[in-house]
Amino acid sequence: MGRKHRFNAAEVSCCLKYFLFGINILFWLLGAAFLGIGLWAWAEKGVLSNLSSITDLGGFDPVWLFIVVGGVMFVLGFAGCIGALRENTFLLKFFSVFLGLIFFLELTTGILAFVFKDWIKDQLNFFINNNVKAYRDDIDLQNLIDFAQEYWSCCGAHGPDDWNLNIYFNCTELNPSRERCGVPFSCCVKDPAEDVINTQCGYDVRLQGELDRQKYIYTKGCVGQFERWLQDNLIIVAGIFVGIALLQIFGICLAQNLVSDVKAVKANW
């Protein structure tokens, strides 16, 4: 009777256990989907058959986002899901520590970004210019740049002339490309009457004067447009980051509470 009384005094909460399991199995499956999409994209581009091609791209390969984010989500989801289901304290501790580390890195990055705003801006300029150079090297990078320029109604890091950095668009006399002194079609001011995208709308546009350019293309840089967008949507962006942070803290608390329950039950045996 004494042993039964001690066992009933501490037990693992089924609600806590299966709630944590349910959340993490969704997280795990989503991570697997992201990872699968990333690996599929690499397979389509031939990267998996020639891993050395990973370093060939001068700019940023967007597939890395799917690989890294999917990998982290997969590992975290696995640890939280199996740890909760099997009441494995090692996996639950790994889950909470890993999640805490990510939270700490996010917090540190946010503080450093606020303190070193000018340095971050310089790095953003450097990042965009590197990707401008590699625009034609990777279809995913090309689509990402086109999306950014269309969404923020911008062209280049600081303006259309940044496209001189790209070998296909630069204005040197030795450039044989038909796109010489032009810009990508995503820099063009869209005509609502056009149903089909005119991919040649940016040809030779930089041979014209500044005022004439404004009729056909966006003349503002993407760095400035992004800063304005961030200021206009600061509350929404801050809310998203706070929401993510609260979810991470909530996940850590759930895992630690489950660990405490499991340890309490084991201590009564």
mmCIF file of C-alpha atoms in Angstrom:
data_model
loop_
_atom_site.group_PDB
_atom_site.id
_atom_site.type_symbol
_atom_site.label_atom_id
_atom_site.label_comp_id
_atom_site.label_asym_id
_atom_site.label_seq_id
_atom_site.Cartn_x
_atom_site.Cartn_y
_atom_site.Cartn_z
ATOM 1 C CA MET A 1 0.000 0.000 0.000
ATOM 2 C CA GLY A 2 2.911 2.270 0.806
ATOM 3 C CA ARG A 3 4.429 1.782 -2.658
ATOM 4 C CA LYS A 4 1.090 2.438 -4.344
ATOM 5 C CA HIS A 5 0.623 5.614 -2.333
ATOM 6 C CA ARG A 6 4.091 6.892 -3.304
ATOM 7 C CA PHE A 7 3.447 6.110 -7.004
ATOM 8 C CA ASN A 8 0.121 7.971 -6.991
ATOM 9 C CA ALA A 9 1.749 10.968 -5.326
ATOM 10 C CA ALA A 10 3.653 11.751 -8.544
ATOM 11 C CA GLU A 11 2.634 10.977 -12.094
ATOM 12 C CA VAL A 12 3.346 12.176 -15.605
ATOM 13 C CA SER A 13 0.648 14.500 -16.928
ATOM 14 C CA CYS A 14 -0.932 12.854 -19.976
ATOM 15 C CA CYS A 15 -2.206 16.214 -21.238
ATOM 16 C CA LEU A 16 1.276 17.725 -21.048
ATOM 17 C CA LYS A 17 2.899 14.661 -22.581
ATOM 18 C CA TYR A 18 0.601 14.326 -25.609
ATOM 19 C CA PHE A 19 0.299 18.066 -26.148
ATOM 20 C CA LEU A 20 4.087 18.302 -26.456
ATOM 21 C CA PHE A 21 4.088 15.180 -28.634
ATOM 22 C CA GLY A 22 1.377 16.579 -30.932
ATOM 23 C CA ILE A 23 3.104 19.930 -31.428
ATOM 24 C CA ASN A 24 6.459 18.341 -32.130
ATOM 25 C CA ILE A 25 5.207 15.724 -34.567
ATOM 26 C CA LEU A 26 3.765 18.566 -36.672
ATOM 27 C CA PHE A 27 7.069 20.426 -36.302
ATOM 28 C CA TRP A 28 8.957 17.270 -37.265
ATOM 29 C CA LEU A 29 6.852 16.644 -40.387
ATOM 30 C CA LEU A 30 7.136 20.279 -41.447
ATOM 31 C CA GLY A 31 10.910 20.107 -41.018
ATOM 32 C CA ALA A 32 11.026 16.915 -43.092
ATOM 33 C CA ALA A 33 9.004 18.669 -45.821
ATOM 34 C CA PHE A 34 11.369 21.668 -45.870
ATOM 35 C CA LEU A 35 14.394 19.371 -45.920
ATOM 36 C CA GLY A 36 12.864 17.285 -48.708
ATOM 37 C CA ILE A 37 12.144 20.390 -50.811
ATOM 38 C CA GLY A 38 15.708 21.608 -50.348
ATOM 39 C CA LEU A 39 17.262 18.262 -51.293
ATOM 40 C CA TRP A 40 14.899 17.952 -54.280
ATOM 41 C CA ALA A 41 15.921 21.432 -55.478
ATOM 42 C CA TRP A 42 19.582 20.494 -55.173
ATOM 43 C CA ALA A 43 18.962 17.240 -57.042
ATOM 44 C CA GLU A 44 17.227 19.175 -59.855
ATOM 45 C CA LYS A 45 20.249 21.480 -60.125
ATOM 46 C CA GLY A 46 22.699 18.569 -60.044
ATOM 47 C CA VAL A 47 24.275 19.623 -56.752
ATOM 48 C CA LEU A 48 23.812 16.208 -55.100
ATOM 49 C CA SER A 49 25.707 14.505 -57.950
ATOM 50 C CA ASN A 50 28.512 17.081 -57.737
ATOM 51 C CA LEU A 51 28.830 18.496 -54.218
ATOM 52 C CA SER A 52 31.727 20.724 -55.239
ATOM 53 C CA SER A 53 29.222 22.870 -57.153
ATOM 54 C CA ILE A 54 27.930 24.174 -53.793
ATOM 55 C CA THR A 55 30.905 26.547 -53.683
ATOM 56 C CA ASP A 56 30.645 27.573 -57.348
ATOM 57 C CA LEU A 57 27.828 30.072 -56.793
ATOM 58 C CA GLY A 58 29.153 33.542 -56.019
ATOM 59 C CA GLY A 59 25.925 34.668 -54.372
ATOM 60 C CA PHE A 60 23.422 33.211 -51.953
ATOM 61 C CA ASP A 61 21.603 30.004 -52.859
ATOM 62 C CA PRO A 62 18.037 30.242 -51.433
ATOM 63 C CA VAL A 63 17.936 26.439 -51.196
ATOM 64 C CA TRP A 64 20.237 26.760 -48.183
ATOM 65 C CA LEU A 65 17.300 28.276 -46.277
ATOM 66 C CA PHE A 66 15.203 25.162 -46.824
ATOM 67 C CA ILE A 67 18.127 22.854 -45.956
ATOM 68 C CA VAL A 68 19.180 24.649 -42.755
ATOM 69 C CA VAL A 69 15.702 25.558 -41.470
ATOM 70 C CA GLY A 70 14.334 22.124 -42.389
ATOM 71 C CA GLY A 71 17.288 20.362 -40.751
ATOM 72 C CA VAL A 72 16.941 22.313 -37.493
ATOM 73 C CA MET A 73 13.169 21.784 -37.401
ATOM 74 C CA PHE A 74 13.601 18.072 -38.150
ATOM 75 C CA VAL A 75 16.128 17.537 -35.344
ATOM 76 C CA LEU A 76 14.147 19.596 -32.824
ATOM 77 C CA GLY A 77 10.851 17.956 -33.785
ATOM 78 C CA PHE A 78 12.373 14.469 -33.532
ATOM 79 C CA ALA A 79 13.858 15.126 -30.096
ATOM 80 C CA GLY A 80 10.662 16.693 -28.730
ATOM 81 C CA CYS A 81 8.326 14.134 -30.303
ATOM 82 C CA ILE A 82 10.199 10.963 -29.292
ATOM 83 C CA GLY A 83 11.261 12.481 -25.968
ATOM 84 C CA ALA A 84 7.651 13.217 -25.010
ATOM 85 C CA LEU A 85 6.252 9.915 -26.301
ATOM 86 C CA ARG A 86 8.902 7.725 -24.670
ATOM 87 C CA GLU A 87 9.327 10.009 -21.623
ATOM 88 C CA ASN A 88 13.034 10.134 -22.468
ATOM 89 C CA THR A 89 14.638 12.796 -20.267
ATOM 90 C CA PHE A 90 17.818 12.932 -22.386
ATOM 91 C CA LEU A 91 15.895 13.840 -25.569
ATOM 92 C CA LEU A 92 13.664 16.271 -23.666
ATOM 93 C CA LYS A 93 16.702 18.000 -22.176
ATOM 94 C CA PHE A 94 18.347 18.100 -25.604
ATOM 95 C CA PHE A 95 15.157 19.631 -27.021
ATOM 96 C CA SER A 96 14.951 22.351 -24.358
ATOM 97 C CA VAL A 97 18.690 23.165 -24.452
ATOM 98 C CA PHE A 98 18.746 23.293 -28.276
ATOM 99 C CA LEU A 99 15.631 25.492 -28.308
ATOM 100 C CA GLY A 100 17.151 27.703 -25.602
ATOM 101 C CA LEU A 101 20.352 28.035 -27.634
ATOM 102 C CA ILE A 102 18.373 29.129 -30.704
ATOM 103 C CA PHE A 103 16.468 31.660 -28.574
ATOM 104 C CA PHE A 104 19.750 33.008 -27.166
ATOM 105 C CA LEU A 105 21.248 33.334 -30.669
ATOM 106 C CA GLU A 106 18.148 35.165 -31.912
ATOM 107 C CA LEU A 107 18.240 37.528 -28.936
ATOM 108 C CA THR A 108 21.979 38.174 -29.387
ATOM 109 C CA THR A 109 21.524 38.784 -33.116
ATOM 110 C CA GLY A 110 18.694 41.251 -32.447
ATOM 111 C CA ILE A 111 20.772 43.205 -29.886
ATOM 112 C CA LEU A 112 23.861 43.288 -32.118
ATOM 113 C CA ALA A 113 21.756 44.349 -35.123
ATOM 114 C CA PHE A 114 20.375 47.273 -33.076
ATOM 115 C CA VAL A 115 23.795 48.300 -31.707
ATOM 116 C CA PHE A 116 25.724 47.904 -34.975
ATOM 117 C CA LYS A 117 23.083 49.229 -37.376
ATOM 118 C CA ASP A 118 25.602 50.873 -39.705
ATOM 119 C CA TRP A 119 27.735 47.737 -39.925
ATOM 120 C CA ILE A 120 24.624 45.647 -40.661
ATOM 121 C CA LYS A 121 23.662 48.106 -43.406
ATOM 122 C CA ASP A 122 27.141 47.808 -44.961
ATOM 123 C CA GLN A 123 26.906 44.011 -44.840
ATOM 124 C CA LEU A 124 23.463 44.159 -46.450
ATOM 125 C CA ASN A 125 24.893 46.290 -49.278
ATOM 126 C CA PHE A 126 27.764 43.845 -49.714
ATOM 127 C CA PHE A 127 25.350 40.890 -49.678
ATOM 128 C CA ILE A 128 23.022 42.402 -52.302
ATOM 129 C CA ASN A 129 25.892 43.438 -54.585
ATOM 130 C CA ASN A 130 27.371 39.926 -54.428
ATOM 131 C CA ASN A 131 24.007 38.509 -55.437
ATOM 132 C CA VAL A 132 23.665 41.043 -58.245
ATOM 133 C CA LYS A 133 26.958 39.718 -59.633
ATOM 134 C CA ALA A 134 25.680 36.123 -59.445
ATOM 135 C CA TYR A 135 22.186 36.904 -60.794
ATOM 136 C CA ARG A 136 22.430 34.614 -63.824
ATOM 137 C CA ASP A 137 24.346 31.843 -62.028
ATOM 138 C CA ASP A 138 21.402 30.233 -60.253
ATOM 139 C CA ILE A 139 17.698 30.200 -61.126
ATOM 140 C CA ASP A 140 16.587 30.208 -57.469
ATOM 141 C CA LEU A 141 18.739 33.250 -56.687
ATOM 142 C CA GLN A 142 17.423 34.948 -59.830
ATOM 143 C CA ASN A 143 13.816 34.344 -58.769
ATOM 144 C CA LEU A 144 14.559 35.646 -55.252
ATOM 145 C CA ILE A 145 16.089 38.891 -56.578
ATOM 146 C CA ASP A 146 13.221 39.367 -59.030
ATOM 147 C CA PHE A 147 10.684 38.860 -56.240
ATOM 148 C CA ALA A 148 12.472 41.364 -53.957
ATOM 149 C CA GLN A 149 12.720 44.024 -56.684
ATOM 150 C CA GLU A 150 9.074 43.612 -57.669
ATOM 151 C CA TYR A 151 7.777 43.502 -54.080
ATOM 152 C CA TRP A 152 9.712 46.557 -52.862
ATOM 153 C CA SER A 153 9.547 48.410 -56.213
ATOM 154 C CA CYS A 154 13.316 48.813 -56.312
ATOM 155 C CA CYS A 155 16.307 48.125 -58.532
ATOM 156 C CA GLY A 156 19.772 47.148 -57.299
ATOM 157 C CA ALA A 157 21.156 47.850 -53.833
ATOM 158 C CA HIS A 158 21.205 51.652 -54.212
ATOM 159 C CA GLY A 159 19.883 52.108 -57.740
ATOM 160 C CA PRO A 160 19.820 50.708 -61.304
ATOM 161 C CA ASP A 161 23.522 51.442 -61.887
ATOM 162 C CA ASP A 162 24.419 48.686 -59.421
ATOM 163 C CA TRP A 163 23.671 46.295 -62.281
ATOM 164 C CA ASN A 164 27.000 47.366 -63.773
ATOM 165 C CA LEU A 165 28.449 44.791 -61.369
ATOM 166 C CA ASN A 166 26.873 41.997 -63.423
ATOM 167 C CA ILE A 167 28.792 40.851 -66.515
ATOM 168 C CA TYR A 168 25.596 40.620 -68.580
ATOM 169 C CA PHE A 169 24.231 44.075 -67.708
ATOM 170 C CA ASN A 170 27.376 46.222 -67.400
ATOM 171 C CA CYS A 171 27.884 49.098 -69.814
ATOM 172 C CA THR A 172 31.450 48.385 -70.936
ATOM 173 C CA GLU A 173 31.991 48.551 -74.697
ATOM 174 C CA LEU A 174 33.465 45.043 -74.696
ATOM 175 C CA ASN A 175 30.248 43.538 -73.322
ATOM 176 C CA PRO A 176 28.621 41.580 -76.189
ATOM 177 C CA SER A 177 25.421 40.800 -74.240
ATOM 178 C CA ARG A 178 22.092 42.056 -75.583
ATOM 179 C CA GLU A 179 21.325 43.040 -71.966
ATOM 180 C CA ARG A 180 24.201 45.537 -71.958
ATOM 181 C CA CYS A 181 23.263 48.778 -70.121
ATOM 182 C CA GLY A 182 19.956 47.231 -69.141
ATOM 183 C CA VAL A 183 18.326 45.894 -65.994
ATOM 184 C CA PRO A 184 16.275 42.746 -65.228
ATOM 185 C CA PHE A 185 12.572 42.875 -66.085
ATOM 186 C CA SER A 186 11.756 42.925 -62.353
ATOM 187 C CA CYS A 187 13.063 46.514 -62.234
ATOM 188 C CA CYS A 188 10.438 47.649 -64.748
ATOM 189 C CA VAL A 189 7.414 49.698 -63.748
ATOM 190 C CA LYS A 190 4.497 47.378 -64.459
ATOM 191 C CA ASP A 191 1.832 48.381 -66.966
ATOM 192 C CA PRO A 192 -1.557 47.249 -65.560
ATOM 193 C CA ALA A 193 -2.820 46.793 -69.113
ATOM 194 C CA GLU A 194 -0.191 44.142 -69.884
ATOM 195 C CA ASP A 195 -1.280 40.558 -69.215
ATOM 196 C CA VAL A 196 2.045 39.024 -70.283
ATOM 197 C CA ILE A 197 5.324 40.045 -68.633
ATOM 198 C CA ASN A 198 7.678 41.814 -71.037
ATOM 199 C CA THR A 199 11.045 40.311 -70.106
ATOM 200 C CA GLN A 200 12.849 42.717 -72.459
ATOM 201 C CA CYS A 201 11.448 45.898 -70.917
ATOM 202 C CA GLY A 202 14.780 46.726 -69.241
ATOM 203 C CA TYR A 203 16.940 46.565 -72.372
ATOM 204 C CA ASP A 204 19.167 49.666 -72.932
ATOM 205 C CA VAL A 205 17.241 51.617 -70.288
ATOM 206 C CA ARG A 206 20.380 52.830 -68.512
ATOM 207 C CA LEU A 207 21.523 54.587 -71.683
ATOM 208 C CA GLN A 208 18.769 57.117 -70.987
ATOM 209 C CA GLY A 209 18.874 60.046 -68.568
ATOM 210 C CA GLU A 210 17.695 59.868 -64.975
ATOM 211 C CA LEU A 211 14.310 61.477 -65.650
ATOM 212 C CA ASP A 212 13.612 59.269 -68.669
ATOM 213 C CA ARG A 213 14.493 56.140 -66.689
ATOM 214 C CA GLN A 214 11.801 56.863 -64.114
ATOM 215 C CA LYS A 215 9.139 56.344 -66.767
ATOM 216 C CA TYR A 216 10.213 52.750 -67.338
ATOM 217 C CA ILE A 217 12.029 51.373 -64.281
ATOM 218 C CA TYR A 218 12.231 51.756 -60.496
ATOM 219 C CA THR A 219 15.119 54.055 -59.641
ATOM 220 C CA LYS A 220 15.208 53.570 -55.875
ATOM 221 C CA GLY A 221 17.593 51.047 -54.317
ATOM 222 C CA CYS A 222 16.367 47.960 -52.481
ATOM 223 C CA VAL A 223 18.303 48.776 -49.276
ATOM 224 C CA GLY A 224 16.442 52.072 -48.820
ATOM 225 C CA GLN A 225 13.097 50.554 -49.800
ATOM 226 C CA PHE A 226 13.589 47.682 -47.363
ATOM 227 C CA GLU A 227 14.396 50.130 -44.543
ATOM 228 C CA ARG A 228 11.211 52.086 -45.277
ATOM 229 C CA TRP A 229 9.164 48.885 -45.383
ATOM 230 C CA LEU A 230 10.667 47.823 -42.048
ATOM 231 C CA GLN A 231 9.795 51.165 -40.447
ATOM 232 C CA ASP A 232 6.242 51.069 -41.824
ATOM 233 C CA ASN A 233 5.696 47.513 -40.571
ATOM 234 C CA LEU A 234 7.759 47.698 -37.396
ATOM 235 C CA ILE A 235 4.879 46.705 -35.091
ATOM 236 C CA ILE A 236 3.985 43.664 -37.217
ATOM 237 C CA VAL A 237 7.618 42.542 -37.533
ATOM 238 C CA ALA A 238 8.237 43.038 -33.802
ATOM 239 C CA GLY A 239 5.021 41.157 -33.018
ATOM 240 C CA ILE A 240 6.117 38.196 -35.135
ATOM 241 C CA PHE A 241 9.511 38.017 -33.414
ATOM 242 C CA VAL A 242 7.956 38.349 -29.941
ATOM 243 C CA GLY A 243 5.431 35.634 -30.839
ATOM 244 C CA ILE A 244 8.208 33.278 -31.983
ATOM 245 C CA ALA A 245 10.186 34.011 -28.806
ATOM 246 C CA LEU A 246 7.161 33.278 -26.595
ATOM 247 C CA LEU A 247 6.529 29.989 -28.416
ATOM 248 C CA GLN A 248 10.145 28.981 -27.844
ATOM 249 C CA ILE A 249 9.950 29.849 -24.132
ATOM 250 C CA PHE A 250 6.640 27.967 -23.902
ATOM 251 C CA GLY A 251 8.230 24.897 -25.538
ATOM 252 C CA ILE A 252 11.174 24.992 -23.141
ATOM 253 C CA CYS A 253 8.827 25.239 -20.131
ATOM 254 C CA LEU A 254 6.712 22.310 -21.355
ATOM 255 C CA ALA A 255 9.774 20.117 -21.870
ATOM 256 C CA GLN A 256 11.239 21.000 -18.468
ATOM 257 C CA ASN A 257 7.919 20.342 -16.707
ATOM 258 C CA LEU A 258 7.693 16.936 -18.373
ATOM 259 C CA VAL A 259 11.280 16.154 -17.334
ATOM 260 C CA SER A 260 10.394 17.080 -13.743
ATOM 261 C CA ASP A 261 7.323 14.820 -13.831
ATOM 262 C CA VAL A 262 9.315 11.878 -15.179
ATOM 263 C CA LYS A 263 12.048 12.344 -12.580
ATOM 264 C CA ALA A 264 9.451 12.585 -9.787
ATOM 265 C CA VAL A 265 7.823 9.319 -10.904
ATOM 266 C CA LYS A 266 11.207 7.544 -11.149
ATOM 267 C CA ALA A 267 12.167 8.807 -7.696
ATOM 268 C CA ASN A 268 9.089 7.097 -6.206
ATOM 269 C CA TRP A 269 10.004 3.655 -7.537
#
